[in-house]
Short mmCIF file of C-alpha atoms and ligand atoms in Angstrom, two decimals:
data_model
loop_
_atom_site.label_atom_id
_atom_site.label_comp_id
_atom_site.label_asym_id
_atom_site.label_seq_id
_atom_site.Cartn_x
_atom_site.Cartn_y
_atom_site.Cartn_z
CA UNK R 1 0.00 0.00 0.00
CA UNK R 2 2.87 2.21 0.73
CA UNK R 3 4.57 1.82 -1.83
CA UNK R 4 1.64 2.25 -4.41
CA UNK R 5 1.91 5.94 -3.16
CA UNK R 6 4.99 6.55 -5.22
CA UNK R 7 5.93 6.02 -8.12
CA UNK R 8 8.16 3.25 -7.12
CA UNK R 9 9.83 1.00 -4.47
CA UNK R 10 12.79 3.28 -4.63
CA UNK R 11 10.53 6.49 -3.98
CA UNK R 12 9.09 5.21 -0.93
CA UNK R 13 12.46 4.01 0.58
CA UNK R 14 13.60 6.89 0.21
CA UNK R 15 10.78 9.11 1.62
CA UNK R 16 10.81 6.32 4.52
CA UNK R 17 14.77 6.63 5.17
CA UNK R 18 14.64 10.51 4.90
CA UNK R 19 12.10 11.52 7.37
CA UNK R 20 12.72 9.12 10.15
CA UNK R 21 13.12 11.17 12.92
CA UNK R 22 15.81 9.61 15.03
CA UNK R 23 19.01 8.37 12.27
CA UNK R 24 18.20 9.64 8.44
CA UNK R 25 18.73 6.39 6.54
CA UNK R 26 19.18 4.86 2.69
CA UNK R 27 18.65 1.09 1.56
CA UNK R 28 22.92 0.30 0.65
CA UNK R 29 20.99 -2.16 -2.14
CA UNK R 30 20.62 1.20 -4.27
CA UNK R 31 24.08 1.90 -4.38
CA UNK R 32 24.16 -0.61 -7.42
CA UNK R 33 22.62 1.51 -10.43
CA UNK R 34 25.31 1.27 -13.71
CA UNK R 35 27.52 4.04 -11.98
CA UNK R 36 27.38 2.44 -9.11
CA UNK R 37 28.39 -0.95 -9.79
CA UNK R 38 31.26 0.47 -12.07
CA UNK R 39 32.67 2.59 -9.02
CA UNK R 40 32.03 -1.12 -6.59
CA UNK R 41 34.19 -2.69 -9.44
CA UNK R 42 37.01 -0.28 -9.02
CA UNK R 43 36.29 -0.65 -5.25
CA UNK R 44 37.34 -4.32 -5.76
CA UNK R 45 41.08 -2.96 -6.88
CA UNK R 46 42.06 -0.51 -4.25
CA UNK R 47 45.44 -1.54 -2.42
CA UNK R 48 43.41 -0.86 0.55
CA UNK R 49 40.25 -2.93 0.21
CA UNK R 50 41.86 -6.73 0.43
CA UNK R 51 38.06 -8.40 0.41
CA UNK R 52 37.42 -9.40 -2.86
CA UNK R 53 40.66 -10.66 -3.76
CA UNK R 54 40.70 -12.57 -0.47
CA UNK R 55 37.58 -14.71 -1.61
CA UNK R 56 38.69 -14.85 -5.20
CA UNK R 57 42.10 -16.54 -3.84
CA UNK R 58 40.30 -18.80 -0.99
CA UNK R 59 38.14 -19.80 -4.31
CA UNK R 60 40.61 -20.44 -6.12
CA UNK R 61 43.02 -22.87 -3.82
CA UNK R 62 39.91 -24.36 -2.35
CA UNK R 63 37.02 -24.87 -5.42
CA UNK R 64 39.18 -28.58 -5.52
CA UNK R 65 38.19 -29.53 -1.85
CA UNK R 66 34.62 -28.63 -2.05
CA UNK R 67 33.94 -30.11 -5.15
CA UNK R 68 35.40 -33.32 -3.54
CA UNK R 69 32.72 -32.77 -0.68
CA UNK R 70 29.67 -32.53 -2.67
CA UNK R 71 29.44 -35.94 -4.85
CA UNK R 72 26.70 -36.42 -7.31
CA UNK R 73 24.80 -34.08 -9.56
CA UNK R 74 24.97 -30.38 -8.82
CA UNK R 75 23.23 -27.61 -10.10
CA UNK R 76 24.54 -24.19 -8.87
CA UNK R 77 22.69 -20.91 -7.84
CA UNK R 78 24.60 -17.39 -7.01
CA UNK R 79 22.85 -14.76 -4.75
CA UNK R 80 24.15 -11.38 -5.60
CA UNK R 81 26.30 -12.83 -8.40
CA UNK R 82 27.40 -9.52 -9.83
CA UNK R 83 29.96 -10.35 -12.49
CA UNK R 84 30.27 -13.80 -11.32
CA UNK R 85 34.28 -13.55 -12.09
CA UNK R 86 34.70 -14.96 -8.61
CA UNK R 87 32.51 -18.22 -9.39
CA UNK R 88 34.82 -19.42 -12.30
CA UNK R 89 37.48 -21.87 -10.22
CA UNK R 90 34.11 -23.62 -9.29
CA UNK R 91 32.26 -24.00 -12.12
CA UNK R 92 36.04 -24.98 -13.98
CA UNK R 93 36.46 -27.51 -10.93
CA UNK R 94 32.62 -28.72 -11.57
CA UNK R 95 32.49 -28.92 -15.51
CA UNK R 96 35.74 -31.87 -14.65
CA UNK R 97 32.62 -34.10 -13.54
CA UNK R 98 29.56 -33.39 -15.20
CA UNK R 99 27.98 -30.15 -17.52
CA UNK R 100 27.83 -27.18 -15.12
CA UNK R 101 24.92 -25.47 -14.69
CA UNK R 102 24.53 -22.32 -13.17
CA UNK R 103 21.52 -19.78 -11.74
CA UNK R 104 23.68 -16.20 -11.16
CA UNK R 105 20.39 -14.43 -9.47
CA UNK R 106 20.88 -10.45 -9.20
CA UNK R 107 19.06 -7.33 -9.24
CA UNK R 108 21.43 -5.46 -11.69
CA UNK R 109 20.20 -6.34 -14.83
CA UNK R 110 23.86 -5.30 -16.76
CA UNK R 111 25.78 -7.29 -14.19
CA UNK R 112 23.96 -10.24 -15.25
CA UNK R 113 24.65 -10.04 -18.77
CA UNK R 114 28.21 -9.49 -17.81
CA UNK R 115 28.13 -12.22 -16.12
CA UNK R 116 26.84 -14.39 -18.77
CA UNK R 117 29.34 -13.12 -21.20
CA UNK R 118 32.31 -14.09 -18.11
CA UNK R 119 30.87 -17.72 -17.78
CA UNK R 120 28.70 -18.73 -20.59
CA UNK R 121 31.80 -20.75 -22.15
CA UNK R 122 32.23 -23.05 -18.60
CA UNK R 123 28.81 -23.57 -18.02
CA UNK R 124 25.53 -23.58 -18.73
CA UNK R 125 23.73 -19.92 -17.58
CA UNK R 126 20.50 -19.18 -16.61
CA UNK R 127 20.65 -15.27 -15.14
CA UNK R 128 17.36 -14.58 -12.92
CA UNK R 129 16.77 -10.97 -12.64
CA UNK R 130 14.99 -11.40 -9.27
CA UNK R 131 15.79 -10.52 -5.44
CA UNK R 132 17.74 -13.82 -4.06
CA UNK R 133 14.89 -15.79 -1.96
CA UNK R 134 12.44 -14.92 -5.14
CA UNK R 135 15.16 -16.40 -7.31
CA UNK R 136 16.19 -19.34 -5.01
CA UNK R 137 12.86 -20.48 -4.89
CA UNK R 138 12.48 -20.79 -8.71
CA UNK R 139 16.19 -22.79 -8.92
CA UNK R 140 15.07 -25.06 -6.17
CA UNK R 141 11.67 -25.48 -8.18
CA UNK R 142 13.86 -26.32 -11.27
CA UNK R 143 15.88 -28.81 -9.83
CA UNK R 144 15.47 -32.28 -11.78
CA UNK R 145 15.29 -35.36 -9.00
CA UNK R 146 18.81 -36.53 -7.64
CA UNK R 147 20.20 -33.32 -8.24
CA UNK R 148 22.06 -31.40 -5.31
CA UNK R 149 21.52 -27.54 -5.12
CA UNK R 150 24.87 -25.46 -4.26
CA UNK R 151 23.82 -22.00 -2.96
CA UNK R 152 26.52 -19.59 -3.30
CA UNK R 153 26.31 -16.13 -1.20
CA UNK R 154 30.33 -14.47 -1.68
CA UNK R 155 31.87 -11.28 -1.33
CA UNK R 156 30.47 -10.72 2.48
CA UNK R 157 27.10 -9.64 1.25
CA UNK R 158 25.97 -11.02 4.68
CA UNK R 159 27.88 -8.32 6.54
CA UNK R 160 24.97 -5.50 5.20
CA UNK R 161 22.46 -7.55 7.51
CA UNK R 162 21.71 -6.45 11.01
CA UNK R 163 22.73 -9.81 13.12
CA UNK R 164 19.07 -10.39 13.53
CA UNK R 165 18.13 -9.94 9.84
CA UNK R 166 21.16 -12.32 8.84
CA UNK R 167 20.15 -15.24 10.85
CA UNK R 168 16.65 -14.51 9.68
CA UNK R 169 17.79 -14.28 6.32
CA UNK R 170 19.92 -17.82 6.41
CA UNK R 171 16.64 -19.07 8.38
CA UNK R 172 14.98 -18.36 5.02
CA UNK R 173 17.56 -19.82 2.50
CA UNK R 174 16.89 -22.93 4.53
CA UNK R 175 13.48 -22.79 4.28
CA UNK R 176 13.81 -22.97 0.46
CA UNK R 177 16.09 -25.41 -0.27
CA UNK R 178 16.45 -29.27 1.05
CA UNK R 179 17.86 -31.27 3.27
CA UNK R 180 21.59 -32.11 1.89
CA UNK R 181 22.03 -29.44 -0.03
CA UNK R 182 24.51 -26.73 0.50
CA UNK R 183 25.57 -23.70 1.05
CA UNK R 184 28.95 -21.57 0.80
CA UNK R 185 28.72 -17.92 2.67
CA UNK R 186 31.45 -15.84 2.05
CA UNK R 187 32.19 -13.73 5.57
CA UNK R 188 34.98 -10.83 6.48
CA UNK R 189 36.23 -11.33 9.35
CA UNK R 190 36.94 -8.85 12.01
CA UNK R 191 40.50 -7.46 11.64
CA UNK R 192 43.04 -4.29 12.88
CA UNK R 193 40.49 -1.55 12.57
CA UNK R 194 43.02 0.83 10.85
CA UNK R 195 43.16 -1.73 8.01
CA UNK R 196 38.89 -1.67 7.59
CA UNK R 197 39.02 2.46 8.03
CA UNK R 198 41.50 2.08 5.23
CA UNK R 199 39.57 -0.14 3.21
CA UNK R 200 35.58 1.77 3.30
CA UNK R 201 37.80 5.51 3.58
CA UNK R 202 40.65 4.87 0.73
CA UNK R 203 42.49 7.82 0.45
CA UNK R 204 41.74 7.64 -3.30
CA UNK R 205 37.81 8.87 -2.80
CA UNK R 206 36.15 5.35 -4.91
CA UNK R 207 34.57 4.68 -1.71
CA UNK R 208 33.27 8.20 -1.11
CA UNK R 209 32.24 8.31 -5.12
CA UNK R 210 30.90 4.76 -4.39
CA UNK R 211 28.39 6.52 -1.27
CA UNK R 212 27.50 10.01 -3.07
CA UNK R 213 26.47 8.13 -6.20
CA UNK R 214 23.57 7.32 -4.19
CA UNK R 215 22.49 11.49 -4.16
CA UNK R 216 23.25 11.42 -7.60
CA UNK R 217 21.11 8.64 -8.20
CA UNK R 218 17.91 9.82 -6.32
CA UNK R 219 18.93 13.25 -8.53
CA UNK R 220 18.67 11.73 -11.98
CA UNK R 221 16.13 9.13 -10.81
CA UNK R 222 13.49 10.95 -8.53
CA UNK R 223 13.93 14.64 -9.52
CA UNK R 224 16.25 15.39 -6.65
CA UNK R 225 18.14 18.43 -6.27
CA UNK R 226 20.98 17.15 -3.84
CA UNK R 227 23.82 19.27 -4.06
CA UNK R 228 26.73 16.25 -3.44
CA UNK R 229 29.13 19.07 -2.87
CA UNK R 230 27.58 19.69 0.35
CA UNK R 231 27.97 16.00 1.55
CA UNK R 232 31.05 13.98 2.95
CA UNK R 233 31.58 10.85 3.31
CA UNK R 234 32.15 9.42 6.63
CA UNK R 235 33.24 6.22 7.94
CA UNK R 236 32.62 5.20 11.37
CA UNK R 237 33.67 1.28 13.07
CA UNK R 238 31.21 0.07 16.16
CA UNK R 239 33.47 -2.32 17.95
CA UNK R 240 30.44 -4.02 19.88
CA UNK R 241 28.59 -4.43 17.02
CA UNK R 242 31.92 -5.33 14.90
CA UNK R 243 31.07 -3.21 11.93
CA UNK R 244 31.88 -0.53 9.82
CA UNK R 245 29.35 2.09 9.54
CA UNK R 246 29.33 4.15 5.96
CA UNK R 247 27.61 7.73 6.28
CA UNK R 248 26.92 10.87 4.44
CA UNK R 249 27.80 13.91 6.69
CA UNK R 250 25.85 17.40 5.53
CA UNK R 251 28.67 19.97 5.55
CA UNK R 252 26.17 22.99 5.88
CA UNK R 253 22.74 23.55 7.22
CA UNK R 254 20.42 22.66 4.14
CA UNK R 255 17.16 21.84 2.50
CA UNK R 256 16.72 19.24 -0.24
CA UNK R 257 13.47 18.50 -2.46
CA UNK R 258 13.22 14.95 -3.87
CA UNK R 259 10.24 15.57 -5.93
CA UNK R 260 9.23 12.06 -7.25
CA UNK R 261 9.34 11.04 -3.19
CA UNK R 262 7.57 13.98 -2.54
CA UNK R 263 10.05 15.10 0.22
CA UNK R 264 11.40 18.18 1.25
CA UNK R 265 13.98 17.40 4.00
CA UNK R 266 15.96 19.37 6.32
CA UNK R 267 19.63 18.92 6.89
CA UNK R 268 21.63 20.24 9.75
CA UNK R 269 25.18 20.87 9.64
CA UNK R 270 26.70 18.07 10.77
CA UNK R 271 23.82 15.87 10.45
CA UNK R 272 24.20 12.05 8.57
CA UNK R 273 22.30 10.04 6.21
CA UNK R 274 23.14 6.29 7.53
CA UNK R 275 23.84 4.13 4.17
CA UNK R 276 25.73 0.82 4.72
CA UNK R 277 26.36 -1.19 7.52
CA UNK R 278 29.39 -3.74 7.04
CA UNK R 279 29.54 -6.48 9.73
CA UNK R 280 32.56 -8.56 10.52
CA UNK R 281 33.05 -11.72 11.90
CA UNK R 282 34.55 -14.20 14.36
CA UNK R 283 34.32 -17.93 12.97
CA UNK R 284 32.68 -19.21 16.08
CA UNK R 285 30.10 -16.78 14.95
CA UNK R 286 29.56 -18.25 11.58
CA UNK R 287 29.10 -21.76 13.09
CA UNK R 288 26.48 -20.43 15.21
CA UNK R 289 24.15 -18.53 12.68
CA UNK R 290 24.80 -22.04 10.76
CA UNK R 291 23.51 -24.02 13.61
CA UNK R 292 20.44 -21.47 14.44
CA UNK R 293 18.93 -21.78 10.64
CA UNK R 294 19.36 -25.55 10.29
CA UNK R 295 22.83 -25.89 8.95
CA UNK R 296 26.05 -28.10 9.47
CA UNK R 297 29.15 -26.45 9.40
CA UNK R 298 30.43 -28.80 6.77
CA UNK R 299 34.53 -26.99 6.07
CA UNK R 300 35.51 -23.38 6.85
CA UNK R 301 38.66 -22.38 4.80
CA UNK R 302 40.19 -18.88 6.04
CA UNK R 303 42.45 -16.43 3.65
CA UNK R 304 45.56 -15.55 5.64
CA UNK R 305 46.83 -12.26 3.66
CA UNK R 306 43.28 -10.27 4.26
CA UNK R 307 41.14 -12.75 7.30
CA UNK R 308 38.21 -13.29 5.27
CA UNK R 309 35.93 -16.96 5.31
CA UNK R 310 34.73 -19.02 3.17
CA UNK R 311 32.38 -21.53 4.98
CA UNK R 312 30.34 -24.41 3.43
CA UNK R 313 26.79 -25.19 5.27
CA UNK R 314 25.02 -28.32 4.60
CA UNK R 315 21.37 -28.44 4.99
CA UNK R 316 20.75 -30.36 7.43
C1 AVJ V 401 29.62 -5.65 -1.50
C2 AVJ V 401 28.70 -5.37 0.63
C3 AVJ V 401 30.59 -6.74 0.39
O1 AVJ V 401 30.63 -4.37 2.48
O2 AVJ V 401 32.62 -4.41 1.69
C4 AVJ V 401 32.44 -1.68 -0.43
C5 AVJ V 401 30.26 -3.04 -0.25
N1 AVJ V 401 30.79 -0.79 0.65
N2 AVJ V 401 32.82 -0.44 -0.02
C6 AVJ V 401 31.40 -4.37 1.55
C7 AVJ V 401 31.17 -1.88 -0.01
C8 AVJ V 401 31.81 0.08 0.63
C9 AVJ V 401 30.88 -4.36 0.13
N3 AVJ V 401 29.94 -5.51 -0.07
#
């Protein structure tokens, strides 16, 4: 019903972010319009920001191993696939035993075909434009009889969940697969804080391009008339909550219109706009959220250069 009010989804999460009185607040998922996943691309090779080459390597000297511990007929799904460069030492390692076949499941409709293009020659692609659980679903559905389901969910996606929302949201990938198949969650894990300031604050400015994009999106999407000048970005780490909290700081006392949200919001100096939240582990944690949503910790392989996890749940 809300949402019917505006013109879209992205309208009323934005009028809903913007006028909460306590924390203003933006969805991170919108971060990833063209510009956006470009700038997350060149994110991906900063000195500074070690994740994604830590689960590409981890990937790459483990896809073997895990292979080796799910026998029989697979069919893969990705949630979040992006690209899907990260996904090729598997699919290589599965097309040894049998015709890979593979669901990348995204919401960025030119990452997909990217991803298509990366993979089409190792395996056989099936991109669902669709949010992941929507898209799980259907691959589950799809499944022919005798055939095991690998879920993959890389890159620390996870870590954008409140705790409660994560173990809600494996609670829910459970619910819509079976019993035996798998799943391999891709988790940062909690590290010298200087080195994660470094990372989400590189002194090149992709990560601060990477969080004003989102102003510039709601400008050329919903007739906004942020001025990004007038915003920082600002980088904050919670150590009780072990994670990294990405804002947008308003330099000067201000008023923005975002007409297609009908929204005229006030900005104080000072005042932040909270975007991403990027949670970090401990592997006794991972086991845990494993156990709560009906999952065996099955192998947990750890990337020594930049501590990041790669940990495969079985369905139990
Ligand atoms: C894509 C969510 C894993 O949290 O590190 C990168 C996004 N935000 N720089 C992360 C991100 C700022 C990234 N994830």
């Amino acid at each position: 019903m809300f949402a019917a009010a505006f013109e879209n989804q992205f309208a009323a999460d934005v009028h809903c972010g913007l006028t909460r009185m306590d924390q203003k607040t933006l969805p991170c998922r919108y971060f990833y319009d063209d510009l956006g996943s470009a700038l997350f691309e060149a994110i991906t090779t900063l000195p500074e920001y070690g994740l994604t080459r830590a689960d590409a390597r981890v990937l790459q000297a483990h896809a073997g191993e895990l292979m080796d511990l799910l026998p029989g007929e697979l069919i893969v799904a990705e949630l979040g696939s992006g690209t899907g460069i990260k996904t090729r030492p598997i699919l290589e390692q599965l097309g040894k035993r049998q015709t890979a076949i593979y669901y990348p499941i995204d919401v960025s409709g030119s990452a997909l075909a990217k991803c298509a293009l990366e993979l089409g020659g190792r395996a056989s692609v099936f991109p669902l434009e669709m949010n992941y659980l929507e898209g799980l679903r259907t691959v589950s559905e799809r499944r022919a009889t005798g055939q095991t389901l690998l879920t993959l969910f890389l890159g620390s996606t996870i870590g954008n969940f409140e705790p409660d929302s994560a173990s809600d949201f494996l609670y829910a990938v459970r619910q819509s697969i079976c019993s035996g198949d798998a799943l391999l969650l891709g988790t940062d894990m909690v590290k010298p804080v200087e080195h994660l300031i470094a990372a989400y604050d590189d002194p090149t400015g992709v990560n601060a391009a990477f969080n004003l994009n989102l102003l510039g999106r709601i400008n050329r999407e919903l007739h906004g008339n942020f001025d990004l000048r007038r915003f920082e970005h600002l980088i904050r780490y919670a150590p009780d909550a072990q994670r990294i909290e990405m804002h947008l700081r308003s330099r000067v006392d201000q008023t923005v219109r975002v007409k297609k949200a009908r929204l005229v919001v006030d900005f104080a100096m000072g005042e932040t706009i909270w975007t991403e939240s990027c949670h970090k582990f401990h592997p006794e944690q991972i086991c845990e959220m494993a156990r709560t949503a009906g999952f065996h910790l099955e192998a947990q392989w750890v990337d020594q250069e930049w501590p990041f996890a790669e940990s495969l749940l079985v369905a139990v």
